[in-house]
Short mmCIF file of N, CA and C in Angstrom, two decimals:
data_model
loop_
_atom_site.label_atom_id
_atom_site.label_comp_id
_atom_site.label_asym_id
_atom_site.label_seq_id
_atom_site.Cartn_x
_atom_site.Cartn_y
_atom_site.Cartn_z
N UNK A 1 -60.86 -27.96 13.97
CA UNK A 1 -59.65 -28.74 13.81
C UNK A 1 -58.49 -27.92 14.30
N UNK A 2 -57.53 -28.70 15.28
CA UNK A 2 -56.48 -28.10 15.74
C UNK A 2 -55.28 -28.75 15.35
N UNK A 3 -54.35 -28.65 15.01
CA UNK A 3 -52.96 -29.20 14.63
C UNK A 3 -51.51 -28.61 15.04
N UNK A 4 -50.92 -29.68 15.44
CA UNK A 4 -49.62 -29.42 15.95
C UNK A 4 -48.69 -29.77 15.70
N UNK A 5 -47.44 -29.49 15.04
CA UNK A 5 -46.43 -29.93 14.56
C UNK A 5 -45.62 -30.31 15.58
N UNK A 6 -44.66 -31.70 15.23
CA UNK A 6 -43.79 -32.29 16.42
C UNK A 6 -42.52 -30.80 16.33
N UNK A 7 -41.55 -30.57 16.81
CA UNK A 7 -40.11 -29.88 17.07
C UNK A 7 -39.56 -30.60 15.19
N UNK A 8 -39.43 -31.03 14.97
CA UNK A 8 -38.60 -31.85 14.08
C UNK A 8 -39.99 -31.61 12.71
N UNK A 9 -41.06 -31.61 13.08
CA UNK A 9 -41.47 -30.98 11.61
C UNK A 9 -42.24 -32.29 11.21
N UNK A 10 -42.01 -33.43 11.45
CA UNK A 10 -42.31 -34.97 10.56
C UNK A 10 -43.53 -35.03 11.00
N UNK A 11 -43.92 -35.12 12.41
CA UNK A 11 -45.00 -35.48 12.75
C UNK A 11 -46.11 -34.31 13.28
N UNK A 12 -47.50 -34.67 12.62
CA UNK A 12 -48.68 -33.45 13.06
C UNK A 12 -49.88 -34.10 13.89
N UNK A 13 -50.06 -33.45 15.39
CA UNK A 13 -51.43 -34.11 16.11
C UNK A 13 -52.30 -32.96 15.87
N UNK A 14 -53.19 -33.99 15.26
CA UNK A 14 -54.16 -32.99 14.68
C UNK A 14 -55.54 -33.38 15.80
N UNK A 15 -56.38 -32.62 16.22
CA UNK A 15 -57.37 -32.73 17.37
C UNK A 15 -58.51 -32.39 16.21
N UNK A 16 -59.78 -33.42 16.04
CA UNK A 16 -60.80 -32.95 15.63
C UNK A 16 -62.23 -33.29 16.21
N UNK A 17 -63.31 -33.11 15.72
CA UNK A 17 -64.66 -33.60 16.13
C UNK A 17 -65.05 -34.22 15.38
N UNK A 18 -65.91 -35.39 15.55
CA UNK A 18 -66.33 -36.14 14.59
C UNK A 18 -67.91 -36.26 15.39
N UNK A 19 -68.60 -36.23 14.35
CA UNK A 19 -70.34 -35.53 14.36
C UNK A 19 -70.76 -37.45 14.26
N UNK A 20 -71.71 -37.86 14.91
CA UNK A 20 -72.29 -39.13 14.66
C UNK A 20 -73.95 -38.82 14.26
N UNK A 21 -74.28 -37.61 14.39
CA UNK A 21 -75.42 -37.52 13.49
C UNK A 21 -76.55 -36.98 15.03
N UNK A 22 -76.57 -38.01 15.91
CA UNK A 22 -77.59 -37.57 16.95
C UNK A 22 -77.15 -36.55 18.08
N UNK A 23 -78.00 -35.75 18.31
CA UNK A 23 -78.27 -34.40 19.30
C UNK A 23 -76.69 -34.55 20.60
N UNK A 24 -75.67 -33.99 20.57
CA UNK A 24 -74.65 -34.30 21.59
C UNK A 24 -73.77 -35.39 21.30
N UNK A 25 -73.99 -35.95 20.09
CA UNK A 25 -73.23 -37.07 19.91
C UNK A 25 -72.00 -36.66 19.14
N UNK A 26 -71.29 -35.72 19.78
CA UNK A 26 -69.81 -35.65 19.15
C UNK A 26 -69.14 -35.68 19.39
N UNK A 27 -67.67 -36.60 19.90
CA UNK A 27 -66.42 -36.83 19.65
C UNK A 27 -65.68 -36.52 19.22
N UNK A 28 -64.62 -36.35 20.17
CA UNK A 28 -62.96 -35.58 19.99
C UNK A 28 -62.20 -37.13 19.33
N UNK A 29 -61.37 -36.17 18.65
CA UNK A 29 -60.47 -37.17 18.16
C UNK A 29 -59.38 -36.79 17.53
N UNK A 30 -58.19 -37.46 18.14
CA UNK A 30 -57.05 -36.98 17.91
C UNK A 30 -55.98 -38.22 16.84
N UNK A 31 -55.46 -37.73 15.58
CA UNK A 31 -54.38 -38.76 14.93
C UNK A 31 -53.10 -38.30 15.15
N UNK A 32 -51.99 -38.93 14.92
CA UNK A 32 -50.57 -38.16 14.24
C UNK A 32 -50.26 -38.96 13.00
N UNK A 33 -50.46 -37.69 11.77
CA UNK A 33 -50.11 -37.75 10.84
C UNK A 33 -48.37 -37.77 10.69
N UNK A 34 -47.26 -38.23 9.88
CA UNK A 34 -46.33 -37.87 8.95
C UNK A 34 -46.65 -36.85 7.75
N UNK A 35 -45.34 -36.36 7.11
CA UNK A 35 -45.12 -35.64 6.06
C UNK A 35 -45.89 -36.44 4.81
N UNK A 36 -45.88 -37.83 4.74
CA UNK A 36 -46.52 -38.75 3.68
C UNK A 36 -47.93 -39.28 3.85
N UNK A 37 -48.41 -38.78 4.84
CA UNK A 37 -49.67 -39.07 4.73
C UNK A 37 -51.22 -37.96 3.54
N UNK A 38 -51.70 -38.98 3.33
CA UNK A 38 -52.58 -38.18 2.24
C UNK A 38 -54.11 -37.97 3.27
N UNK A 39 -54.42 -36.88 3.08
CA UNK A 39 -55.70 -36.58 4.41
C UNK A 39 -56.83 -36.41 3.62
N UNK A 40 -57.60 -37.24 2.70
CA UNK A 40 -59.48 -37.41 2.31
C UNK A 40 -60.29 -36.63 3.34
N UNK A 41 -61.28 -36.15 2.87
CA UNK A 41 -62.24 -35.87 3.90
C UNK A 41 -63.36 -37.29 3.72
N UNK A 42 -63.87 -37.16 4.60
CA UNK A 42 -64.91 -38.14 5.12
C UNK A 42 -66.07 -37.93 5.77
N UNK A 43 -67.14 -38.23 5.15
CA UNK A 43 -68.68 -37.74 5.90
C UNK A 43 -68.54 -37.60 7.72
N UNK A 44 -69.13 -36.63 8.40
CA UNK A 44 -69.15 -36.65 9.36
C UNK A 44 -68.21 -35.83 10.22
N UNK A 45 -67.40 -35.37 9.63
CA UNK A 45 -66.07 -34.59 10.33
C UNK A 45 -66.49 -33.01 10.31
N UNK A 46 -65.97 -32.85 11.73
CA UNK A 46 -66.12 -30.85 11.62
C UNK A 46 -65.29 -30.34 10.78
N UNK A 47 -64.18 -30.84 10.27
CA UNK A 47 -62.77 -30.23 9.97
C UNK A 47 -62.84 -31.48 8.29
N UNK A 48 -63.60 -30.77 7.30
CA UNK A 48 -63.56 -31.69 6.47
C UNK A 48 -62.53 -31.95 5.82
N UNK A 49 -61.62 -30.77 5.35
CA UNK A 49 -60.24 -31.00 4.94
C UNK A 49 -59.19 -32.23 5.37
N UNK A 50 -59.36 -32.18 6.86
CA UNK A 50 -58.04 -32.95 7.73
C UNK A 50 -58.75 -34.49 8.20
N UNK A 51 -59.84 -34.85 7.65
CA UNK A 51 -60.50 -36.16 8.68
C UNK A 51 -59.73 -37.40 8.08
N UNK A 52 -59.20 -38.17 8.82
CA UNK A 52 -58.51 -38.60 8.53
C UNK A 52 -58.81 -40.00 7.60
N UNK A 53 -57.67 -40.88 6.93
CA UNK A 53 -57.89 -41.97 5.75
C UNK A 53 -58.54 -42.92 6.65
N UNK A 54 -59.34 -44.00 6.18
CA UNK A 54 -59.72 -45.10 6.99
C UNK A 54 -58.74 -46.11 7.29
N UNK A 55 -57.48 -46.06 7.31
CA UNK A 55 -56.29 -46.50 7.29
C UNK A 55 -56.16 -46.30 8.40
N UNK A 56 -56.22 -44.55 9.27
CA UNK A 56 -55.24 -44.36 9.67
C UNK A 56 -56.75 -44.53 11.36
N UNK A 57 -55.88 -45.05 12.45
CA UNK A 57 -56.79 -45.22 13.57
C UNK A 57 -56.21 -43.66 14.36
N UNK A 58 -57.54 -43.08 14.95
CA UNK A 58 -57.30 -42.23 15.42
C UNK A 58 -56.45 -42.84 17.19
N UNK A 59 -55.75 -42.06 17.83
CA UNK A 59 -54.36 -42.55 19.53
C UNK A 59 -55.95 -42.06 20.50
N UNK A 60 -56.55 -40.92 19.94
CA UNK A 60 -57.70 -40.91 21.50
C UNK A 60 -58.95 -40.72 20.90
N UNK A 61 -60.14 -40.49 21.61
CA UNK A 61 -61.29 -41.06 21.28
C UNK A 61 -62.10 -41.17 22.49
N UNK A 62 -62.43 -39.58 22.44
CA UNK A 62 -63.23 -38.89 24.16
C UNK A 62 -64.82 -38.90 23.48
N UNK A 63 -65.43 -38.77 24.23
CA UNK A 63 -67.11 -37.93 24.09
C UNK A 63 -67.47 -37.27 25.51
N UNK A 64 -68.49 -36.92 25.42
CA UNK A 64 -69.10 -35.91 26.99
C UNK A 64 -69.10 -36.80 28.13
N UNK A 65 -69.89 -38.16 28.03
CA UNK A 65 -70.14 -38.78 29.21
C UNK A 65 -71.28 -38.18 29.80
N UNK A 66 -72.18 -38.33 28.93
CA UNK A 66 -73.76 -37.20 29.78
C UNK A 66 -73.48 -35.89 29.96
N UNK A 67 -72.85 -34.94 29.09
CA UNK A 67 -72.60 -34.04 29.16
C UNK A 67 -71.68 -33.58 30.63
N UNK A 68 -70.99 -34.05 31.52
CA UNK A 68 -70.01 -34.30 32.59
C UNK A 68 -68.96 -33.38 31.93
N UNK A 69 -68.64 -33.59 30.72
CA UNK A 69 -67.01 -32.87 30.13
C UNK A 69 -67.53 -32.07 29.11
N UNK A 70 -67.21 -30.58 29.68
CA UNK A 70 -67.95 -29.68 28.48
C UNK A 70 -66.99 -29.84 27.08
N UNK A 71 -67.89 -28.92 26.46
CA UNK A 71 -67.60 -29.00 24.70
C UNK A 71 -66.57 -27.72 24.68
N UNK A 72 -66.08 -27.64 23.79
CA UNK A 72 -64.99 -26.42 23.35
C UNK A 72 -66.14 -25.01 22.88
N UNK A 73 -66.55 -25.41 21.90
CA UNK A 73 -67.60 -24.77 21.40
C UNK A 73 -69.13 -25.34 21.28
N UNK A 74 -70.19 -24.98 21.04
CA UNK A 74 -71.69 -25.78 20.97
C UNK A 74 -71.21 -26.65 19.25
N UNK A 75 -71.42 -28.13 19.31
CA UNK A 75 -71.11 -28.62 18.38
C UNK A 75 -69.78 -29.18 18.28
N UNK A 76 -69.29 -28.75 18.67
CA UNK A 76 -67.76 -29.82 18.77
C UNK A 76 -67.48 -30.66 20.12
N UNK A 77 -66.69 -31.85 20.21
CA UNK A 77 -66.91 -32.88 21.09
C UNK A 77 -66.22 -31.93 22.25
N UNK A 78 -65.31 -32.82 23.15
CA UNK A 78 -64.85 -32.28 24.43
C UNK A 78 -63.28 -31.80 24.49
N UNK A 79 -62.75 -30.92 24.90
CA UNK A 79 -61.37 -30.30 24.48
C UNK A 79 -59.91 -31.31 24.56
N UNK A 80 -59.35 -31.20 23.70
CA UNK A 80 -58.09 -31.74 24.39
C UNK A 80 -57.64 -30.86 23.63
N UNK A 81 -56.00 -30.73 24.57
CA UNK A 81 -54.54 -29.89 24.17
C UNK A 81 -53.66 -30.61 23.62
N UNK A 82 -53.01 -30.68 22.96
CA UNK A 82 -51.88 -31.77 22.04
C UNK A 82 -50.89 -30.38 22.44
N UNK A 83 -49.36 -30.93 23.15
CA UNK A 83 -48.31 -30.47 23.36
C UNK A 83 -47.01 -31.26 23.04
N UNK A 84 -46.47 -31.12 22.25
CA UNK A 84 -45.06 -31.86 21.82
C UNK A 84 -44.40 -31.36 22.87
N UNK A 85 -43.66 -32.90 23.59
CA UNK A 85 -42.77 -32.29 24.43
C UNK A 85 -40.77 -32.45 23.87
N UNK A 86 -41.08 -33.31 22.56
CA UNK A 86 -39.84 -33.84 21.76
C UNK A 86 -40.30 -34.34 20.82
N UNK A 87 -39.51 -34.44 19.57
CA UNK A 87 -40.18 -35.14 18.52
C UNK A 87 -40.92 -36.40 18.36
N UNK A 88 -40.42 -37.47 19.34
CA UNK A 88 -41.28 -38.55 19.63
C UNK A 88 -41.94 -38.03 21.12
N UNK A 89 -42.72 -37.61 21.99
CA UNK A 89 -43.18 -37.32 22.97
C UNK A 89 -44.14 -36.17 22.80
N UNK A 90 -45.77 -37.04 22.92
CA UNK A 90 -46.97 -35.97 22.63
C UNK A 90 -47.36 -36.26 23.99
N UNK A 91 -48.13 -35.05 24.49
CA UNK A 91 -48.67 -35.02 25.85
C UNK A 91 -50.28 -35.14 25.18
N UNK A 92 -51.14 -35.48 25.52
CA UNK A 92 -52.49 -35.12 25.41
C UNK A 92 -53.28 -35.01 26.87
N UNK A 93 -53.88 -33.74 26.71
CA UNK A 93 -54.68 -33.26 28.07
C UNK A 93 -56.02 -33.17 27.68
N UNK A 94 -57.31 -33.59 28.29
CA UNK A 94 -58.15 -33.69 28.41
C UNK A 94 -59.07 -33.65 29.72
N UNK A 95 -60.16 -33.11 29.95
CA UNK A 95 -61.10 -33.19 30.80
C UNK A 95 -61.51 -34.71 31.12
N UNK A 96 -61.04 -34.80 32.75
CA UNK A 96 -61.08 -36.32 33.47
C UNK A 96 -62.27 -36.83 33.32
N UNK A 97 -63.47 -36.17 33.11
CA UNK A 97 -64.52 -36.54 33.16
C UNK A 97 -65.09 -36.99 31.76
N UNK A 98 -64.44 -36.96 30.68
CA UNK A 98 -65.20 -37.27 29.62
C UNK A 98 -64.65 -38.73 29.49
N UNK A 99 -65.77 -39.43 28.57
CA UNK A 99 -65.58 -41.24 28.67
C UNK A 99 -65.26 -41.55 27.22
N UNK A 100 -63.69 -42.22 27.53
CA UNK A 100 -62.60 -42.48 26.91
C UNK A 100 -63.26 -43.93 26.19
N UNK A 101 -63.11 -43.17 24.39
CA UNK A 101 -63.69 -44.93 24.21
C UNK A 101 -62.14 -45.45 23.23
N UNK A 102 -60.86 -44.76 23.42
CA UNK A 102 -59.79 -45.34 22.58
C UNK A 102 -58.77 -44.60 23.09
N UNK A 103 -57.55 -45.22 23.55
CA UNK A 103 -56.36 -44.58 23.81
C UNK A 103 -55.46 -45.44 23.74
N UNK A 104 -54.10 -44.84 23.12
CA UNK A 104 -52.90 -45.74 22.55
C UNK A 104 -51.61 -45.23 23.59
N UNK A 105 -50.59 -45.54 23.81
CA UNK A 105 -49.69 -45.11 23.94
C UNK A 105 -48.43 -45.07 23.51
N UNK A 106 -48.69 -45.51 22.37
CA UNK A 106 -47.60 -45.14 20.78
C UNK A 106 -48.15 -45.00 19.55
N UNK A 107 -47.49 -44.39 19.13
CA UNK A 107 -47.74 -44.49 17.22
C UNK A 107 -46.78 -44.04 16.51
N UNK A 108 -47.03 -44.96 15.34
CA UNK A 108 -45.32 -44.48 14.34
C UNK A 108 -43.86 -43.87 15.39
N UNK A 109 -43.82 -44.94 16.48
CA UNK A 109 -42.53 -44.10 17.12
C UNK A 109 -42.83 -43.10 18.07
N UNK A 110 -43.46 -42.49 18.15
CA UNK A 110 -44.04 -41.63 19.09
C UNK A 110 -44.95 -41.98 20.17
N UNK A 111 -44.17 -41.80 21.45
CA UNK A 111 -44.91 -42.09 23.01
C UNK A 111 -45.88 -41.05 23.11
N UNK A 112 -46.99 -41.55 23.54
CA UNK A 112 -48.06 -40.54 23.91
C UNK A 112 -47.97 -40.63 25.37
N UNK A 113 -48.90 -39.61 25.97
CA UNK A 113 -49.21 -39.65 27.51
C UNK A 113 -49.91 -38.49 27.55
N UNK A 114 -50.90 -39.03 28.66
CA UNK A 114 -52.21 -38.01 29.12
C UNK A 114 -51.95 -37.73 30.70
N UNK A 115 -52.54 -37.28 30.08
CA UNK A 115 -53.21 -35.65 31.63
C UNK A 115 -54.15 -35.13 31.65
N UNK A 116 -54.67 -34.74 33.08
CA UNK A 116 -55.82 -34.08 33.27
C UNK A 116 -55.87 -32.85 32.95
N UNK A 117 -57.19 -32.26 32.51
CA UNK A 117 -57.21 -30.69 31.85
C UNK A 117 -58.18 -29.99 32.93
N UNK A 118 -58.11 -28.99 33.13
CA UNK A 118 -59.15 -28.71 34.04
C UNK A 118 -59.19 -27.19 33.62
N UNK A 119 -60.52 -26.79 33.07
CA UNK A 119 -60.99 -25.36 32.61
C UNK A 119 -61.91 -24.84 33.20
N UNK A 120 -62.53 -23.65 33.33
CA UNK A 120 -63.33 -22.89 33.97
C UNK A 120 -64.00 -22.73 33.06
N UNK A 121 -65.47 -23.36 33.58
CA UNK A 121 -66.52 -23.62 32.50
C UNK A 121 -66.25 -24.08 31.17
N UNK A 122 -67.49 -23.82 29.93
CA UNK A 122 -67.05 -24.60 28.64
C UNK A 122 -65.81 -24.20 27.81
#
């Protein structure tokens, strides 16, 4: 679990993995929490502390794509960077190759926008 506070403190993009149980089947997934949000853990999460309420819909929602977009580590889904570029303005970067099954381009006030990530090896 990775987390990032907006400039202004209110808002946190938190980047996690979420485990579906079969061999490679794990997914990145990114929310933005507020100061008032309450964070449950929930079966299935790498980051059991931070997984988020069933309330709250995660803005992205990557996996490998046949293994095409490597993993961060063995066991966690495929990388993204969360960069505040202003308190409402999150960048999210990710590897072009992994297959996008959810992306928003707002939440609570806050514009998202993606970009390509490109790393040397996993």
């Amino acid at each position: 679990m990775r987390s990032r506070s907006s400039p202004d403190g209110v808002h946190d993009a938190v980047v996690y993995g979420q485990d579906c149980g079969a061999p490679r089947d794990v997914s990145t997934h990114v929310i933005v929490l507020t100061l008032s949000d309450a964070v449950p853990s929930r079966r299935g999460s790498k980051a059991i502390s931070v997984t988020p309420p069933d309330t709250l819909s995660p803005i992205l929602v990557i996996e490998y794509n046949r293994s095409a977009a490597p993993e961060r580590f063995p066991g966690e889904g495929p990388v993204v960077d969360a960069t505040w570029l202003a308190r409402d303005s999150l960048v999210l970067q990710f590897d072009s190759r992994a297959r996008v099954l959810r992306r928003e381009s707002t939440v609570r006030g806050v514009g998202i926008r993606y970009a390509s990530l490109i790393r040397a090896g996993p």
